[in-house]
Short mmCIF file of C-alpha atoms in Angstrom, two decimals:
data_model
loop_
_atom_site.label_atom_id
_atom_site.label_comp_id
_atom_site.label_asym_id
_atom_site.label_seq_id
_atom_site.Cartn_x
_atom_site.Cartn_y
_atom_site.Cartn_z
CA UNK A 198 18.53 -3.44 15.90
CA UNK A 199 16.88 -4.81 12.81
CA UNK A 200 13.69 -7.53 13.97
CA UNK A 201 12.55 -10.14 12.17
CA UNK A 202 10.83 -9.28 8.93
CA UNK A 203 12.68 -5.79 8.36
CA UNK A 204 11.29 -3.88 12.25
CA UNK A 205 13.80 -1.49 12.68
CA UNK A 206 13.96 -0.21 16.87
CA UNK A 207 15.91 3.30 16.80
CA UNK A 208 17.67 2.97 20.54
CA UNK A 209 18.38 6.63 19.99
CA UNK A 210 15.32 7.95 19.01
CA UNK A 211 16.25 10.45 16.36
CA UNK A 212 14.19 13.46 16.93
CA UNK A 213 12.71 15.69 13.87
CA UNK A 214 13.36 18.79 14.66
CA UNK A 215 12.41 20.63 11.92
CA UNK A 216 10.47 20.71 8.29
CA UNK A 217 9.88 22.26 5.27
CA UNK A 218 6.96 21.70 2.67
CA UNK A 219 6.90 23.58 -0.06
CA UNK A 220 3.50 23.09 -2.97
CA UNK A 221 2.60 24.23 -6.32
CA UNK A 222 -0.43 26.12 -7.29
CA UNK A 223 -2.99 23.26 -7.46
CA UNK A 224 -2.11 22.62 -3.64
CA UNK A 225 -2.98 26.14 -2.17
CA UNK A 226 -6.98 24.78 -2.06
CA UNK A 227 -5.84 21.52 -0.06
CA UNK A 228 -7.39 21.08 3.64
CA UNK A 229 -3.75 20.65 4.60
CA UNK A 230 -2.63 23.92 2.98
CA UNK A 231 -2.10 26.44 5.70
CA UNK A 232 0.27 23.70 7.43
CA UNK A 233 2.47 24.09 4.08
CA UNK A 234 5.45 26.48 4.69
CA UNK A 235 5.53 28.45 0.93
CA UNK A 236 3.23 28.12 -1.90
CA UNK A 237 4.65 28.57 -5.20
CA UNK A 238 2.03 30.38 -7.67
CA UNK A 239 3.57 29.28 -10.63
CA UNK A 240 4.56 25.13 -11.63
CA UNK A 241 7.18 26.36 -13.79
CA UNK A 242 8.50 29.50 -11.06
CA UNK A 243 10.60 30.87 -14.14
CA UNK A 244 12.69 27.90 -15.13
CA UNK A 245 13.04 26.67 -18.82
CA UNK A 246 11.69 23.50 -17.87
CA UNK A 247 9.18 21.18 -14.83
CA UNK A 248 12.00 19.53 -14.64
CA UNK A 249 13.76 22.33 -13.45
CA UNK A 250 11.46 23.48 -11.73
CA UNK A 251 11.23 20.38 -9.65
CA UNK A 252 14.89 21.36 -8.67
CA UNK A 253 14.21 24.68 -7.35
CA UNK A 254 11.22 23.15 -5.50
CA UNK A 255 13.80 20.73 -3.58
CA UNK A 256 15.95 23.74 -2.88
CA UNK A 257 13.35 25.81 -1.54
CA UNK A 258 12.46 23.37 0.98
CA UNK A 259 15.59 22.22 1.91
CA UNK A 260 16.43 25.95 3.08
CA UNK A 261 12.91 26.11 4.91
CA UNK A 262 14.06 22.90 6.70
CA UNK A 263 17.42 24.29 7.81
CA UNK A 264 16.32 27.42 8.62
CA UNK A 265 13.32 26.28 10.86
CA UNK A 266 15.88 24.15 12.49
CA UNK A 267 18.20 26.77 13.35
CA UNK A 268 21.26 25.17 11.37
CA UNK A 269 23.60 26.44 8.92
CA UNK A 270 23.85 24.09 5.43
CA UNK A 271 27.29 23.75 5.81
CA UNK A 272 26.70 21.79 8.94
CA UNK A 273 24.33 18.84 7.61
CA UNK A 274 26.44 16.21 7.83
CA UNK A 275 24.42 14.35 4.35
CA UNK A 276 21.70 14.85 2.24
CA UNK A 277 19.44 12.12 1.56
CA UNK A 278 16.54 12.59 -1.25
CA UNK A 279 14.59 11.39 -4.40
CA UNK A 280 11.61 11.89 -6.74
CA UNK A 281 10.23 10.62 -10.01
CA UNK A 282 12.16 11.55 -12.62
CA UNK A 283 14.30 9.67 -14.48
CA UNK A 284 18.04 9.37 -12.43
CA UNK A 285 16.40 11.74 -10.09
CA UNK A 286 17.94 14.44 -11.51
CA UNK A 287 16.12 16.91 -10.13
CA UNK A 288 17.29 15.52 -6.48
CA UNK A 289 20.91 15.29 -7.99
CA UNK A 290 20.85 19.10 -9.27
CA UNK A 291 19.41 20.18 -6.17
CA UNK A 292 22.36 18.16 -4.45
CA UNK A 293 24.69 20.20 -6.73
CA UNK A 294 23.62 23.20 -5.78
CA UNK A 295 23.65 21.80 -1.75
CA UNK A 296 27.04 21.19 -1.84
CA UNK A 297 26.36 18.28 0.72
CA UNK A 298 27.38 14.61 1.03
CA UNK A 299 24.49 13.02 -1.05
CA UNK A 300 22.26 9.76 -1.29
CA UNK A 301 19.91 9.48 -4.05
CA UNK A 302 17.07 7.08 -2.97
CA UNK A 303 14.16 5.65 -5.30
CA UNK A 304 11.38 3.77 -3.92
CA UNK A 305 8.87 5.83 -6.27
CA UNK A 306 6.76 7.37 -3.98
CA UNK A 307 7.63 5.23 -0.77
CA UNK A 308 10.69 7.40 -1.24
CA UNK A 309 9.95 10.14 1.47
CA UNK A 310 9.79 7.35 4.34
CA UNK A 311 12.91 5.39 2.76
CA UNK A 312 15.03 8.80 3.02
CA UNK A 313 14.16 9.26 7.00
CA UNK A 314 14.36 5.70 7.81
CA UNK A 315 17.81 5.73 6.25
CA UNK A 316 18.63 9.02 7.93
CA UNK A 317 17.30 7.51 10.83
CA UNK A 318 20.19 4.78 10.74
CA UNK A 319 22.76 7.11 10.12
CA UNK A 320 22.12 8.43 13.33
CA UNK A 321 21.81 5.49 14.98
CA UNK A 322 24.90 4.35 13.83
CA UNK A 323 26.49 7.81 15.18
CA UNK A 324 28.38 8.54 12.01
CA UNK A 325 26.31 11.63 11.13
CA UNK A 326 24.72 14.21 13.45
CA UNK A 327 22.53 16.40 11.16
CA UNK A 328 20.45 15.00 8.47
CA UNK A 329 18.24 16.36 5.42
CA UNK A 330 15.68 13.63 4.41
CA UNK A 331 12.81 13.77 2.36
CA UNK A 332 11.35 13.49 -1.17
CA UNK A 333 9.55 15.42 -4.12
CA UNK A 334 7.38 15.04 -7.27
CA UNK A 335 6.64 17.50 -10.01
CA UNK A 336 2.70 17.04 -11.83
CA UNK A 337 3.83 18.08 -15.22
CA UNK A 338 7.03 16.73 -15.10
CA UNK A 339 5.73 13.32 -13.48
CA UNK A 340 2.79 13.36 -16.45
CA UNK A 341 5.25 14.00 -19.49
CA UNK A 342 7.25 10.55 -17.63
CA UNK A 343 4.80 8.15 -17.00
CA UNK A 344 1.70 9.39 -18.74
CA UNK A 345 1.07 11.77 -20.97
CA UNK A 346 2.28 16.28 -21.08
CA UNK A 347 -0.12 18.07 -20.13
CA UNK A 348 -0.58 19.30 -23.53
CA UNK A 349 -1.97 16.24 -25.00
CA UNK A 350 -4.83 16.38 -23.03
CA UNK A 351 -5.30 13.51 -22.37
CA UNK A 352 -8.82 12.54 -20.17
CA UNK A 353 -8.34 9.88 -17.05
CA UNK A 354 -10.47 7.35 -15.71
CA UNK A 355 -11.89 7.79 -11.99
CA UNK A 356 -9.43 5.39 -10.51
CA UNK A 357 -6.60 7.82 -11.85
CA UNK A 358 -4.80 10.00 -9.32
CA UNK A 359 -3.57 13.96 -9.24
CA UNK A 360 0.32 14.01 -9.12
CA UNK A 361 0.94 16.40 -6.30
CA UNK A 362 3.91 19.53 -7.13
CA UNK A 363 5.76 19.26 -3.86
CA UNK A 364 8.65 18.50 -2.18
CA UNK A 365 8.81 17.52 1.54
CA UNK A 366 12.36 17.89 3.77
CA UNK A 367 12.67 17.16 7.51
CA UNK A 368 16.08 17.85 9.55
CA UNK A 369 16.95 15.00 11.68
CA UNK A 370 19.61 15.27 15.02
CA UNK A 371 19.72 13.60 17.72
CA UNK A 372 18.39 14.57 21.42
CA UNK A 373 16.19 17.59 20.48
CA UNK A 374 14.15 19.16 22.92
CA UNK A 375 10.22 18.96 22.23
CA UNK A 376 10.72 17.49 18.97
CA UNK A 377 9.28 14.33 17.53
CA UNK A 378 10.98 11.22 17.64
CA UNK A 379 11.21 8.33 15.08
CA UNK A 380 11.11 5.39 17.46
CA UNK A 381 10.63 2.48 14.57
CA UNK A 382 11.50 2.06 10.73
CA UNK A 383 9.64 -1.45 9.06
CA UNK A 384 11.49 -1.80 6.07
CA UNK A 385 9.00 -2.66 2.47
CA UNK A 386 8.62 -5.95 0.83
CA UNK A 387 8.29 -5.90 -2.93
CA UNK A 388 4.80 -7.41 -3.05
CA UNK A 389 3.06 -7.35 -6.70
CA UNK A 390 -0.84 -7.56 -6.62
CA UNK A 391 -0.93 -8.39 -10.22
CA UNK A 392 -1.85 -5.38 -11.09
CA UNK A 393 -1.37 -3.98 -14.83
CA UNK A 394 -3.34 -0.50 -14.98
CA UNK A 395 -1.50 2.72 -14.34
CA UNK A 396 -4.14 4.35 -14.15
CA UNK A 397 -4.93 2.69 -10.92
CA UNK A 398 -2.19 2.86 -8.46
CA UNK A 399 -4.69 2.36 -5.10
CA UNK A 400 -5.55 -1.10 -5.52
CA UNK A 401 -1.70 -2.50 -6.82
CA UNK A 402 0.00 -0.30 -3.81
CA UNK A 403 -3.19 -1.92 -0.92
CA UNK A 404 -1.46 -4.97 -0.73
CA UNK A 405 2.29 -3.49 -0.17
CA UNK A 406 0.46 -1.26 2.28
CA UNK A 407 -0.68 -4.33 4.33
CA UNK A 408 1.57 -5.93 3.92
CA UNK A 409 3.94 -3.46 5.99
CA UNK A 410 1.36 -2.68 8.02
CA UNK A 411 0.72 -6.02 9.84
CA UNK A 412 4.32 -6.59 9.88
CA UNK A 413 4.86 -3.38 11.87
CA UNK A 414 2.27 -4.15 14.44
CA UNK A 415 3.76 -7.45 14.94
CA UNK A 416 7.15 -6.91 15.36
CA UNK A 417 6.32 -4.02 17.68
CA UNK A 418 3.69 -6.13 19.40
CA UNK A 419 0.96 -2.87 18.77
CA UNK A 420 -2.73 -3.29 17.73
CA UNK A 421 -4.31 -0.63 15.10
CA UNK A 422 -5.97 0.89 18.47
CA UNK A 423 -2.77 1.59 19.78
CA UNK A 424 -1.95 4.72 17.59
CA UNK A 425 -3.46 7.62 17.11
CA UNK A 426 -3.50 7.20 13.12
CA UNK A 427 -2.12 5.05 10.70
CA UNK A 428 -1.67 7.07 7.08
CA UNK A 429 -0.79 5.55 3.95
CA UNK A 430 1.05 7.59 1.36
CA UNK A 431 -1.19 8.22 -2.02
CA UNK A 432 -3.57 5.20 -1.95
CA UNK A 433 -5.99 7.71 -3.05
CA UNK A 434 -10.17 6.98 -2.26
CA UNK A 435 -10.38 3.79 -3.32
CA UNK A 436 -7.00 2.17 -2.66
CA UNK A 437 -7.87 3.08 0.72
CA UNK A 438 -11.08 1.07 1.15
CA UNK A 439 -9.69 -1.60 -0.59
CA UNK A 440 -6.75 -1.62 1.84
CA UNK A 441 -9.54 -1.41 4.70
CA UNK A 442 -11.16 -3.87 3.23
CA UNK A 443 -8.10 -6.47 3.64
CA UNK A 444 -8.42 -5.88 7.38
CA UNK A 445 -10.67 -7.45 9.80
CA UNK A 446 -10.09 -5.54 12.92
CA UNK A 447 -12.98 -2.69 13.13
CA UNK A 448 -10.42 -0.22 14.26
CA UNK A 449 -9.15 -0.23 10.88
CA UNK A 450 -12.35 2.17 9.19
CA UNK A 451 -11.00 4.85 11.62
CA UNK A 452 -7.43 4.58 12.80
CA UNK A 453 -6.85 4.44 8.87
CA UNK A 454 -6.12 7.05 6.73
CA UNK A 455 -4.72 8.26 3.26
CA UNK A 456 -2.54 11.30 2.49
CA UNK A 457 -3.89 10.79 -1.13
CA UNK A 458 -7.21 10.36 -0.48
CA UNK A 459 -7.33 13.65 1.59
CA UNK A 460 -5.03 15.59 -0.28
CA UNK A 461 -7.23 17.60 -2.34
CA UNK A 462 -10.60 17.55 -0.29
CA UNK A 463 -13.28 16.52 -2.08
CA UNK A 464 -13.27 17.95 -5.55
CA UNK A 465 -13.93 15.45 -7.60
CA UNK A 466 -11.56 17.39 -10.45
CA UNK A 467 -8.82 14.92 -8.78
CA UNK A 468 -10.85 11.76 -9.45
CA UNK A 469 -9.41 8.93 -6.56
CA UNK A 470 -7.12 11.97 -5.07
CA UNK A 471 -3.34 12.65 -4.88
CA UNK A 472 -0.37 10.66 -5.55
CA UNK A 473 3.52 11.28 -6.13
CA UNK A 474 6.27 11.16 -3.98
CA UNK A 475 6.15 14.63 -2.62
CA UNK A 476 2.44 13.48 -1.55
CA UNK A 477 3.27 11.59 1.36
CA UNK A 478 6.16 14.08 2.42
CA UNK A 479 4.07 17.09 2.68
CA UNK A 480 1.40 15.68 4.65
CA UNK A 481 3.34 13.89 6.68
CA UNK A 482 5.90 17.27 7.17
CA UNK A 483 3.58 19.23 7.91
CA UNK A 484 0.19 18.46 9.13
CA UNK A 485 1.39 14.93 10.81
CA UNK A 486 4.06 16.97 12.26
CA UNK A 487 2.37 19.51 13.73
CA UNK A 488 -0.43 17.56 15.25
CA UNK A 489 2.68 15.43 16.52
CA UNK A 490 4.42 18.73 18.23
CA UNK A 491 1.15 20.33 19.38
CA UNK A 492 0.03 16.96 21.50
CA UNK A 493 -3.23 15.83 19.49
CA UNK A 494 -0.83 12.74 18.24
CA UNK A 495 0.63 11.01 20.70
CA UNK A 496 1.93 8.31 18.53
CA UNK A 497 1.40 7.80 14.48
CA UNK A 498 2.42 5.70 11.86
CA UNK A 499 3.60 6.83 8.37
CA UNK A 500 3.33 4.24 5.72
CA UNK A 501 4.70 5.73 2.46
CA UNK A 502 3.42 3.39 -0.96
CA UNK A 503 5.32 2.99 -4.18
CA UNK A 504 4.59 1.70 -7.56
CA UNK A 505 7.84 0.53 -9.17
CA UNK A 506 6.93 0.33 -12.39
CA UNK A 507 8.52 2.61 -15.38
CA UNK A 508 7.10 3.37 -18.69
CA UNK A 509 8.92 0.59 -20.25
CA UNK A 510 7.69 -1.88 -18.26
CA UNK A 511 4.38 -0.81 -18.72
CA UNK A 512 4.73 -1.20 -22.30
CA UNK A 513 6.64 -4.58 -22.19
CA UNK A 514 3.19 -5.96 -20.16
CA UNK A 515 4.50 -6.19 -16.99
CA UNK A 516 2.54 -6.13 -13.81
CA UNK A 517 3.12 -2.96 -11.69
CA UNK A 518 4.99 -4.39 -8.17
CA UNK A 519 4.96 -2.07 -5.19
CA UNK A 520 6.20 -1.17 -2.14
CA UNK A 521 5.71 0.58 1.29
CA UNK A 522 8.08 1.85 3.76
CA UNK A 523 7.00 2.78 7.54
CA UNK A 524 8.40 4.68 10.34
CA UNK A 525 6.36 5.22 13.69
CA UNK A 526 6.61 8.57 15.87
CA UNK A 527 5.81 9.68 18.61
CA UNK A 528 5.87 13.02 20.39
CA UNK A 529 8.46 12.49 23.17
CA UNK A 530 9.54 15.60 25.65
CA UNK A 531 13.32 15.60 26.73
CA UNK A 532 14.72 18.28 29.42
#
């Protein structure tokens, strides 16, 4: 049943019963790194192109995904997926290759949460049983888009954030023993800060962050104290004090935490952190997961942020709106 202001309740609790993360080189140093599932030495992995590349990444960790889950591909009923290039075509030539029913989704990097909250309804609505959900993003690839290649060299201010190489898949079914469980889905508002500087992505995503945030907790009737952790998608360092900083309940300085901002430690090579849309989905895939299936969560909330600009826009003087999708789990045991 959809609630007031886009509070999705999942009656039949879709379980997670599998993942698959699967990083670039740059990642193998992250804190979250030995919760990853393969870590590819080489961006590229012998393709002729990132973008390529990008495709094979998808692949890799849709397998993962299936195979954790004990499944065959033939029996995922759809395939639902995106990134940041341009017509997802990496998602849609990893779909090719899949050979499953397919739904491209694009909330930038929101995109992870969109795919498992739409998964999520699927199931609900009992007209699929087995689902493959997630998102990816490619750093050269998503830097040749939106920025600059790689090869320009181009030199970024300190609110700038690190595209993160990796793609994120989770395998959702229904009634799955000691799995987690998606129990809520608040669907994002477009909600545009003003904000014109690409090079800062934390402070236009905050408000889209909040946004969701407060409209989760009331529609579910929850305080911040009631979960074990809130994390944003790629707010980075200081998108995530600013989005503190919006809050006035004290819980907010620890329940609160940023996928982007932790990403990469605290090298300061990174500037602000991570970003991307494969950001979000291999934090939360992995190390949100596991804390999820080994009882230190009890119950979390995964707030994915998107900037939904495009280079054109950017260049036409638009502001940059955003947008942030949420889904709440918790760790539920069935016999």
């Amino acid at each position: 049943m959809v609630k007031a202001n886009g509070t999705i309740q999942f009656t039949e609790k879709p379980s997670i019963s599998s993942t698959g993360v699967t990083v670039g080189p740059m990642e193998k140093d992250s804190p979250f790194a030995s919760a990853f599932d393969e870590i590819l030495l080489v961006e590229k992995e012998k393709n002729e192109s990132y973008e390529e590349a990008n495709t094979r990444f998808i692949e890799k960790a849709c397998a993962i995904t299936v195979k954790k889950g004990h499944e065959k591909m033939e029996n995922i009923d759809v395939f639902i997926g995106g990134d940041l290039i341009n017509q997802l075509s990496p998602t849609n030539f990893a779909a090719r290759k899949l050979n499953i029913p397919y739904l491209g989704v694009f909330s930038a990097c929101a995109s992870s949460v969109e795919s498992l909250i739409i998964g999520s309804l699927l199931l609900e609505s009992g007209k699929a049983s087995s689902i493959l959900a997630g998102a990816s993003s490619h750093h050269p690839a998503v830097e040749r888009q939106f920025r600059y290649p790689l090869e320009y060299g181009a030199q970024k201010p300190k609110t700038a954030q690190w595209t993160v190489t990796a793609a994120g898949f989770a395998l959702l079914q229904k009634q799955v023993k000691n799995a987690p469980i998606i129990t809520h889905g608040t669907i994002g508002r477009v909600v545009d800060g003003k904000q014109t500087n690409p090079f800062h992505m934390g402070a236009a995503m905050a408000p889209a962050a909040r946004d969701t945030i407060e409209r989760h907790l009331t529609n579910t009737n929850s305080k911040m104290s009631d979960f074990d952790v809130i994390m944003t998608g790629d707010l980075g360092k200081i998108g995530l004090n600013i989005l503190k900083d919006m809050f006035t309940d004290e819980d907010c300085h620890v329940i609160l935490q940023d996928a982007g901002a932790q990403f990469y430690g605290e090298d300061t090579f990174f500037n602000a952190g991570a970003s991307g849309a494969g950001c979000s989905a291999a934090v939360f895939l992995s190390h949100i997961y596991n804390q999820l299936q080994n009882g230190t969560f009890k119950r979390v909330l995964l707030v994915a942020t998107g900037a939904l600009l495009s280079p054109l826009t950017f260049q036409q003087g638009e502001t940059i709106p955003c947008i942030a999708h949420a889904i709440e789990c918790r760790m539920e045991k069935r016999n």
